């Protein structure tokens, strides 16, 4: 039984899939987990989680981190030397929502391409890749791809393998921000390993669609993870009896992956209801996973107005642009919750 925000408060919270609360079964796993000191490498539950996720993603080793942002900082830092460059899409999480951490802590520079739904654009990437031209120009050290793409409306990267093949041929490493990689895998019928194994470093989040309260895992080679572990401690991210949280992650990986299809179906229903109420604001056939981005341009409503009126009506959603709302389905929002929220939003948007 979920302790979800809808049932606990009467409010349907669709701001993010990070708002979920541990189920009774997940809490039981947390309270019964064997523990040790993770800084010493002695927490058996953390070790089990890292080994399990690394195996699922097709890599040698894993590192449990407190956030996806930290996992990305460590992964990019492992591939890009100080003063080096990583390429990514202009609305990628690593440049839009990690507060400049790659520049601040890693000395990493970025250049970006821009594409609808945050997609891989091979021609733009080929143009951006900078070879070693001597001491006057920055050299591209890695390319980062977010899959699914958060601000792209939860879009799956359908050219992922093509890009990975090209980067392999160039000897250029790929970083995968796989915060919602399980969503991509469920939507396409692929394994997470079929994506993550193509990247030199990949991160996956446990506290989004899978419903754990905290945590992400960075995976890579044994040497990359050894170095990342040092930098995690250096940046203040070492933790002690972290098995309490790792147990939640293990439970989530074992029990909450396949049910992501329910979130995808609920998101499509939300999109269909809103498309009927405000034609052109959202395209349901482009909603692939659990995120719906609604463009209010042309509706006569503003993002602050809709967000405030929806809150007053018991529905929480967020703005992600001047005219864009983001709605995210998750395991604490039932099909009935999502349909009710969509009907409320449709009424508000229609005025």
GROMACS .gro file of C-alpha atoms in nm:
model
  351
    1UNK     CA    1   0.000   0.000   0.000
    2UNK     CA    2   0.152   0.332  -0.107
    3UNK     CA    3   0.178   0.627   0.128
    4UNK     CA    4   0.127   0.852  -0.176
    5UNK     CA    5   0.055   1.220  -0.160
    6UNK     CA    6  -0.290   1.182  -0.314
    7UNK     CA    7  -0.425   0.941  -0.054
    8UNK     CA    8  -0.251   1.108   0.239
    9UNK     CA    9  -0.356   1.468   0.177
   10UNK     CA   10  -0.634   1.469  -0.081
   11UNK     CA   11  -0.403   1.662  -0.314
   12UNK     CA   12  -0.297   1.507  -0.646
   13UNK     CA   13   0.071   1.596  -0.684
   14UNK     CA   14   0.190   1.570  -1.043
   15UNK     CA   15   0.482   1.812  -1.020
   16UNK     CA   16   0.738   1.533  -1.045
   17UNK     CA   17   0.792   1.161  -1.000
   18UNK     CA   18   1.027   1.253  -0.714
   19UNK     CA   19   0.735   1.323  -0.477
   20UNK     CA   20   0.654   0.957  -0.410
   21UNK     CA   21   0.676   0.809  -0.061
   22UNK     CA   22   0.798   0.465   0.038
   23UNK     CA   23   0.538   0.192   0.048
   24UNK     CA   24   0.496  -0.018   0.362
   25UNK     CA   25   0.691  -0.298   0.194
   26UNK     CA   26   0.975  -0.064   0.102
   27UNK     CA   27   0.986   0.074   0.457
   28UNK     CA   28   1.004  -0.281   0.591
   29UNK     CA   29   1.300  -0.353   0.366
   30UNK     CA   30   1.471  -0.037   0.490
   31UNK     CA   31   1.425  -0.117   0.857
   32UNK     CA   32   1.550  -0.475   0.823
   33UNK     CA   33   1.855  -0.404   0.603
   34UNK     CA   34   2.196  -0.525   0.725
   35UNK     CA   35   2.420  -0.223   0.770
   36UNK     CA   36   2.785  -0.121   0.786
   37UNK     CA   37   2.998   0.186   0.719
   38UNK     CA   38   2.993   0.262   0.348
   39UNK     CA   39   3.295   0.495   0.357
   40UNK     CA   40   3.490   0.187   0.466
   41UNK     CA   41   3.315  -0.018   0.198
   42UNK     CA   42   3.150  -0.228   0.467
   43UNK     CA   43   2.778  -0.172   0.414
   44UNK     CA   44   2.652  -0.501   0.266
   45UNK     CA   45   2.325  -0.352   0.142
   46UNK     CA   46   2.500  -0.069  -0.042
   47UNK     CA   47   2.744  -0.319  -0.191
   48UNK     CA   48   2.454  -0.538  -0.304
   49UNK     CA   49   2.276  -0.243  -0.466
   50UNK     CA   50   2.586  -0.126  -0.650
   51UNK     CA   51   2.659  -0.476  -0.776
   52UNK     CA   52   2.298  -0.537  -0.877
   53UNK     CA   53   2.256  -0.212  -1.071
   54UNK     CA   54   2.597  -0.240  -1.238
   55UNK     CA   55   2.504  -0.589  -1.356
   56UNK     CA   56   2.165  -0.479  -1.484
   57UNK     CA   57   2.328  -0.195  -1.677
   58UNK     CA   58   2.605  -0.407  -1.825
   59UNK     CA   59   2.898  -0.250  -1.637
   60UNK     CA   60   3.172  -0.369  -1.406
   61UNK     CA   61   3.098  -0.154  -1.103
   62UNK     CA   62   2.857   0.095  -0.950
   63UNK     CA   63   2.859   0.377  -0.697
   64UNK     CA   64   2.556   0.475  -0.486
   65UNK     CA   65   2.514   0.854  -0.466
   66UNK     CA   66   2.271   1.076  -0.283
   67UNK     CA   67   2.142   1.243  -0.602
   68UNK     CA   68   2.137   1.207  -0.977
   69UNK     CA   69   2.312   1.542  -1.005
   70UNK     CA   70   2.606   1.409  -0.802
   71UNK     CA   71   2.616   1.092  -1.012
   72UNK     CA   72   2.630   1.306  -1.327
   73UNK     CA   73   2.899   1.535  -1.187
   74UNK     CA   74   3.113   1.233  -1.102
   75UNK     CA   75   3.047   1.064  -1.436
   76UNK     CA   76   3.124   1.368  -1.650
   77UNK     CA   77   3.428   1.452  -1.438
   78UNK     CA   78   3.564   1.100  -1.496
   79UNK     CA   79   3.547   1.149  -1.874
   80UNK     CA   80   3.631   1.518  -1.917
   81UNK     CA   81   3.954   1.671  -1.786
   82UNK     CA   82   3.955   2.014  -1.625
   83UNK     CA   83   3.925   2.268  -1.906
   84UNK     CA   84   3.784   2.004  -2.140
   85UNK     CA   85   3.449   2.010  -2.314
   86UNK     CA   86   3.133   1.801  -2.304
   87UNK     CA   87   2.865   1.834  -2.572
   88UNK     CA   88   2.497   1.801  -2.482
   89UNK     CA   89   2.153   1.917  -2.588
   90UNK     CA   90   2.069   2.274  -2.484
   91UNK     CA   91   1.792   2.174  -2.241
   92UNK     CA   92   1.973   1.873  -2.097
   93UNK     CA   93   1.959   1.835  -1.720
   94UNK     CA   94   2.336   1.865  -1.681
   95UNK     CA   95   2.334   2.222  -1.818
   96UNK     CA   96   1.986   2.341  -1.722
   97UNK     CA   97   1.915   2.194  -1.379
   98UNK     CA   98   2.244   2.117  -1.204
   99UNK     CA   99   2.331   2.477  -1.112
  100UNK     CA  100   2.654   2.496  -1.311
  101UNK     CA  101   2.808   2.221  -1.099
  102UNK     CA  102   3.012   2.074  -1.384
  103UNK     CA  103   3.185   2.407  -1.440
  104UNK     CA  104   3.214   2.493  -1.072
  105UNK     CA  105   3.346   2.162  -0.939
  106UNK     CA  106   3.495   2.002  -1.248
  107UNK     CA  107   3.620   2.292  -1.455
  108UNK     CA  108   3.423   2.149  -1.747
  109UNK     CA  109   3.304   2.363  -2.037
  110UNK     CA  110   2.999   2.283  -2.248
  111UNK     CA  111   2.868   2.345  -2.597
  112UNK     CA  112   2.520   2.247  -2.699
  113UNK     CA  113   2.294   2.155  -2.985
  114UNK     CA  114   1.921   2.227  -2.982
  115UNK     CA  115   1.656   1.991  -3.115
  116UNK     CA  116   1.282   1.930  -3.066
  117UNK     CA  117   1.210   1.719  -2.757
  118UNK     CA  118   1.580   1.727  -2.671
  119UNK     CA  119   1.660   1.470  -2.937
  120UNK     CA  120   2.000   1.364  -3.067
  121UNK     CA  121   2.082   1.563  -3.382
  122UNK     CA  122   2.366   1.386  -3.556
  123UNK     CA  123   2.447   1.664  -3.801
  124UNK     CA  124   2.472   1.926  -3.528
  125UNK     CA  125   2.683   1.697  -3.311
  126UNK     CA  126   2.922   1.624  -3.598
  127UNK     CA  127   2.962   1.996  -3.654
  128UNK     CA  128   3.025   2.064  -3.285
  129UNK     CA  129   3.283   1.791  -3.219
  130UNK     CA  130   3.617   1.968  -3.189
  131UNK     CA  131   3.935   1.767  -3.250
  132UNK     CA  132   4.271   1.841  -3.088
  133UNK     CA  133   4.394   2.148  -3.276
  134UNK     CA  134   4.671   2.241  -3.040
  135UNK     CA  135   4.688   2.481  -2.746
  136UNK     CA  136   4.449   2.741  -2.891
  137UNK     CA  137   4.117   2.557  -2.900
  138UNK     CA  138   3.918   2.346  -2.655
  139UNK     CA  139   3.893   1.980  -2.748
  140UNK     CA  140   3.571   1.781  -2.718
  141UNK     CA  141   3.626   1.515  -2.452
  142UNK     CA  142   3.280   1.352  -2.434
  143UNK     CA  143   2.920   1.373  -2.550
  144UNK     CA  144   2.637   1.351  -2.296
  145UNK     CA  145   2.286   1.226  -2.376
  146UNK     CA  146   1.982   1.232  -2.148
  147UNK     CA  147   1.745   0.937  -2.194
  148UNK     CA  148   1.458   0.992  -2.141
  149UNK     CA  149   1.483   1.368  -2.184
  150UNK     CA  150   1.317   1.548  -1.894
  151UNK     CA  151   1.253   1.890  -2.047
  152UNK     CA  152   1.185   1.725  -2.380
  153UNK     CA  153   0.867   1.581  -2.235
  154UNK     CA  154   1.005   1.242  -2.133
  155UNK     CA  155   1.112   1.167  -2.491
  156UNK     CA  156   1.308   0.852  -2.569
  157UNK     CA  157   1.632   0.897  -2.764
  158UNK     CA  158   1.568   0.692  -3.077
  159UNK     CA  159   1.908   0.765  -3.239
  160UNK     CA  160   2.100   0.657  -2.931
  161UNK     CA  161   2.267   0.355  -3.091
  162UNK     CA  162   2.356   0.544  -3.407
  163UNK     CA  163   2.530   0.812  -3.203
  164UNK     CA  164   2.704   0.552  -2.986
  165UNK     CA  165   2.836   0.377  -3.297
  166UNK     CA  166   2.972   0.703  -3.436
  167UNK     CA  167   3.137   0.801  -3.110
  168UNK     CA  168   3.294   0.455  -3.082
  169UNK     CA  169   3.444   0.502  -3.428
  170UNK     CA  170   3.584   0.840  -3.322
  171UNK     CA  171   3.718   0.708  -2.990
  172UNK     CA  172   3.504   0.963  -2.806
  173UNK     CA  173   3.331   0.854  -2.482
  174UNK     CA  174   2.958   0.880  -2.424
  175UNK     CA  175   2.807   0.989  -2.094
  176UNK     CA  176   2.448   0.876  -2.034
  177UNK     CA  177   2.225   1.070  -1.798
  178UNK     CA  178   1.981   0.786  -1.747
  179UNK     CA  179   1.780   0.938  -1.464
  180UNK     CA  180   1.468   0.789  -1.626
  181UNK     CA  181   1.641   0.516  -1.825
  182UNK     CA  182   1.402   0.252  -1.692
  183UNK     CA  183   1.117   0.453  -1.844
  184UNK     CA  184   1.293   0.444  -2.181
  185UNK     CA  185   1.348   0.069  -2.153
  186UNK     CA  186   0.987  -0.005  -2.062
  187UNK     CA  187   0.856   0.221  -2.339
  188UNK     CA  188   1.070   0.055  -2.607
  189UNK     CA  189   1.085  -0.302  -2.479
  190UNK     CA  190   1.464  -0.283  -2.456
  191UNK     CA  191   1.683  -0.368  -2.159
  192UNK     CA  192   1.854  -0.093  -1.964
  193UNK     CA  193   2.184  -0.266  -2.042
  194UNK     CA  194   2.127  -0.223  -2.415
  195UNK     CA  195   2.148   0.151  -2.356
  196UNK     CA  196   2.385   0.187  -2.063
  197UNK     CA  197   2.648  -0.058  -2.187
  198UNK     CA  198   2.713   0.175  -2.481
  199UNK     CA  199   2.823   0.455  -2.247
  200UNK     CA  200   3.156   0.487  -2.069
  201UNK     CA  201   2.971   0.627  -1.770
  202UNK     CA  202   2.598   0.613  -1.700
  203UNK     CA  203   2.377   0.723  -1.414
  204UNK     CA  204   2.034   0.592  -1.319
  205UNK     CA  205   1.795   0.736  -1.062
  206UNK     CA  206   1.613   0.529  -0.800
  207UNK     CA  207   1.401   0.813  -0.658
  208UNK     CA  208   1.205   0.905  -0.970
  209UNK     CA  209   0.988   0.647  -1.145
  210UNK     CA  210   1.105   0.362  -0.922
  211UNK     CA  211   0.982   0.537  -0.608
  212UNK     CA  212   1.277   0.514  -0.370
  213UNK     CA  213   1.310   0.812  -0.134
  214UNK     CA  214   1.673   0.893  -0.220
  215UNK     CA  215   1.953   0.796  -0.449
  216UNK     CA  216   2.111   0.728  -0.786
  217UNK     CA  217   2.379   0.489  -0.906
  218UNK     CA  218   2.671   0.573  -1.132
  219UNK     CA  219   2.809   0.279  -1.331
  220UNK     CA  220   3.123   0.231  -1.536
  221UNK     CA  221   3.448   0.041  -1.539
  222UNK     CA  222   3.601  -0.067  -1.210
  223UNK     CA  223   3.874   0.198  -1.251
  224UNK     CA  224   3.624   0.475  -1.328
  225UNK     CA  225   3.418   0.389  -1.021
  226UNK     CA  226   3.727   0.373  -0.799
  227UNK     CA  227   3.813   0.727  -0.905
  228UNK     CA  228   3.451   0.843  -0.871
  229UNK     CA  229   3.440   0.704  -0.516
  230UNK     CA  230   3.736   0.921  -0.421
  231UNK     CA  231   3.571   1.228  -0.573
  232UNK     CA  232   3.240   1.150  -0.406
  233UNK     CA  233   3.417   1.167  -0.069
  234UNK     CA  234   3.614   1.474  -0.173
  235UNK     CA  235   3.291   1.655  -0.259
  236UNK     CA  236   3.134   1.564   0.074
  237UNK     CA  237   2.922   1.279  -0.058
  238UNK     CA  238   3.057   0.996   0.156
  239UNK     CA  239   2.798   0.843   0.384
  240UNK     CA  240   2.797   0.587   0.661
  241UNK     CA  241   2.512   0.339   0.721
  242UNK     CA  242   2.366   0.417   0.380
  243UNK     CA  243   2.222   0.068   0.352
  244UNK     CA  244   1.898   0.203   0.502
  245UNK     CA  245   1.853   0.394   0.176
  246UNK     CA  246   2.016   0.135  -0.047
  247UNK     CA  247   1.756  -0.116   0.071
  248UNK     CA  248   1.484   0.109  -0.068
  249UNK     CA  249   1.672   0.120  -0.397
  250UNK     CA  250   1.703  -0.258  -0.410
  251UNK     CA  251   1.332  -0.296  -0.340
  252UNK     CA  252   1.252  -0.043  -0.612
  253UNK     CA  253   1.467  -0.219  -0.871
  254UNK     CA  254   1.315  -0.556  -0.791
  255UNK     CA  255   0.948  -0.450  -0.770
  256UNK     CA  256   0.879  -0.117  -0.941
  257UNK     CA  257   1.020  -0.139  -1.294
  258UNK     CA  258   0.749  -0.316  -1.491
  259UNK     CA  259   0.475  -0.102  -1.339
  260UNK     CA  260   0.624   0.204  -1.511
  261UNK     CA  261   0.400   0.110  -1.804
  262UNK     CA  262   0.105   0.219  -1.588
  263UNK     CA  263   0.255   0.566  -1.549
  264UNK     CA  264   0.306   0.588  -1.926
  265UNK     CA  265  -0.056   0.491  -1.990
  266UNK     CA  266  -0.177   0.747  -1.734
  267UNK     CA  267   0.034   1.020  -1.896
  268UNK     CA  268  -0.120   0.943  -2.234
  269UNK     CA  269  -0.470   0.975  -2.085
  270UNK     CA  270  -0.378   1.312  -1.934
  271UNK     CA  271  -0.245   1.428  -2.271
  272UNK     CA  272  -0.560   1.316  -2.452
  273UNK     CA  273  -0.789   1.498  -2.210
  274UNK     CA  274  -0.588   1.819  -2.235
  275UNK     CA  275  -0.558   1.796  -2.614
  276UNK     CA  276  -0.937   1.783  -2.636
  277UNK     CA  277  -0.974   2.084  -2.408
  278UNK     CA  278  -0.700   2.294  -2.571
  279UNK     CA  279  -0.621   2.166  -2.922
  280UNK     CA  280  -0.256   2.212  -3.012
  281UNK     CA  281  -0.139   2.247  -2.653
  282UNK     CA  282  -0.011   1.889  -2.643
  283UNK     CA  283   0.027   1.606  -2.892
  284UNK     CA  284  -0.073   1.278  -2.724
  285UNK     CA  285   0.103   1.064  -2.983
  286UNK     CA  286   0.433   1.225  -2.877
  287UNK     CA  287   0.389   1.133  -2.510
  288UNK     CA  288   0.614   0.828  -2.486
  289UNK     CA  289   0.666   0.792  -2.112
  290UNK     CA  290   0.545   0.961  -1.793
  291UNK     CA  291   0.594   1.330  -1.868
  292UNK     CA  292   0.343   1.559  -2.037
  293UNK     CA  293   0.447   1.910  -2.140
  294UNK     CA  294   0.155   2.141  -2.215
  295UNK     CA  295   0.212   2.460  -2.414
  296UNK     CA  296  -0.030   2.731  -2.302
  297UNK     CA  297   0.061   2.970  -2.584
  298UNK     CA  298  -0.260   3.056  -2.763
  299UNK     CA  299  -0.488   2.947  -2.478
  300UNK     CA  300  -0.509   3.288  -2.317
  301UNK     CA  301  -0.381   3.146  -1.988
  302UNK     CA  302  -0.043   3.194  -1.824
  303UNK     CA  303   0.165   2.935  -1.641
  304UNK     CA  304   0.142   3.113  -1.301
  305UNK     CA  305  -0.236   3.145  -1.335
  306UNK     CA  306  -0.290   2.779  -1.419
  307UNK     CA  307  -0.048   2.655  -1.154
  308UNK     CA  308  -0.216   2.869  -0.886
  309UNK     CA  309  -0.572   2.778  -0.986
  310UNK     CA  310  -0.482   2.411  -1.007
  311UNK     CA  311  -0.330   2.424  -0.658
  312UNK     CA  312  -0.648   2.579  -0.524
  313UNK     CA  313  -0.840   2.293  -0.686
  314UNK     CA  314  -0.616   2.027  -0.528
  315UNK     CA  315  -0.384   1.953  -0.823
  316UNK     CA  316  -0.013   2.033  -0.816
  317UNK     CA  317   0.172   2.086  -1.144
  318UNK     CA  318   0.480   2.289  -1.233
  319UNK     CA  319   0.601   2.534  -1.494
  320UNK     CA  320   0.910   2.455  -1.701
  321UNK     CA  321   0.909   2.750  -1.940
  322UNK     CA  322   0.745   3.081  -2.016
  323UNK     CA  323   0.438   2.907  -2.158
  324UNK     CA  324   0.491   2.543  -2.062
  325UNK     CA  325   0.343   2.327  -1.787
  326UNK     CA  326   0.496   1.995  -1.689
  327UNK     CA  327   0.281   1.708  -1.559
  328UNK     CA  328   0.453   1.392  -1.435
  329UNK     CA  329   0.272   1.067  -1.353
  330UNK     CA  330   0.409   0.828  -1.093
  331UNK     CA  331   0.327   0.534  -0.867
  332UNK     CA  332   0.153   0.747  -0.603
  333UNK     CA  333  -0.099   0.881  -0.856
  334UNK     CA  334  -0.355   0.622  -0.962
  335UNK     CA  335  -0.530   0.613  -1.298
  336UNK     CA  336  -0.834   0.772  -1.130
  337UNK     CA  337  -0.614   1.044  -0.979
  338UNK     CA  338  -0.460   1.123  -1.316
  339UNK     CA  339  -0.794   1.137  -1.495
  340UNK     CA  340  -0.938   1.361  -1.225
  341UNK     CA  341  -0.636   1.591  -1.237
  342UNK     CA  342  -0.654   1.609  -1.616
  343UNK     CA  343  -1.023   1.703  -1.603
  344UNK     CA  344  -0.948   1.976  -1.350
  345UNK     CA  345  -0.663   2.115  -1.559
  346UNK     CA  346  -0.874   2.101  -1.876
  347UNK     CA  347  -1.145   2.307  -1.708
  348UNK     CA  348  -0.892   2.562  -1.581
  349UNK     CA  349  -0.710   2.597  -1.914
  350UNK     CA  350  -1.037   2.633  -2.102
  351UNK     CA  351  -1.125   2.919  -1.868
   0.00000   0.00000   0.00000
